[in-house]
């Protein structure tokens, strides 16, 4: 069989991106892993004794200096390795997930009922439990099941969903809270991915109630958290009905993925239209116009954000591409990731956050930013 030029180029890109994902993961293991047999990581490199996590919403845990990362950064390891496994089906990657990643993950398991994963390791005093942290894990376990058909992964995905479902009530007409201990707001980051999660559970089980719940939650999120003027998504709504109108890449990206999956399942054109409108709006909002910041770039340049927010946004664009084969968005991400490899890495092979060509002022690299880059290389491989 003779491969066409375009197929040869695609295969070359796939190998290149998979190699970059693997090399990045190796660099993470080298510079962040804690060598005490726990299969856990430091939060930053270089390690900073004075580092405080600013993303925990306050409280005692956020002001402590800890030997291990919090759950959220750690969870990026599962996402990255699952993305790599889906593209390679490599037995070494699968073994690493089972023997290292999942072993480390269990250090965050919290037996308070309903059981779930806490924001810090269970050998420390009790920490808060965030519904969105658990949703990202649940999605990964569902993906593991859909790829391998090993029941234990589905069992874990279902167990985590029980915890997430406990974070829903009728206040504000529905929706999932952000944090179990701080039921003050319902956030796009705990509702949009919950739709994705439910749709993957539906795909795994074919139980219609998961699809029904997904459609209801999708409608709630769109009604309460979408900016109707541009089809992007705000951050959260508090129990007084006040909306925080910050717009982050991952929130819109997860609603793109939700809409794309709903179209894939239902074939209702409204969902495809939703996904395409938000995708086009995202290109205009989360990227700079060509040449406006990086004179050498002939492509839209990603605006500075946490790399993980961008990786989660990419999931939505990949899901949409599988449906409409519009390569504009994927090509834009590829161009940015090519730039990142050549110009955003330091001497340790770790990545900064600035995609525009400016010098990144921070010497300290966050664990989750690194896993996010690895995940993106894996997800773009072969597209």
PDB file of C-alpha atoms in Angstrom, residues 77 221 245 328 364:
ATOM      1  CA  UNK A  77      -0.557  12.675  35.435  1.00  0.00           C
ATOM      2  CA  UNK A 221     -25.028  25.504  32.408  1.00  0.00           C
ATOM      3  CA  UNK A 245     -17.937  36.916  34.556  1.00  0.00           C
ATOM      4  CA  UNK A 328      -8.434  25.307  11.258  1.00  0.00           C
ATOM      5  CA  UNK A 364       9.507  28.183  39.060  1.00  0.00           C
TER       6      UNK A 364
END
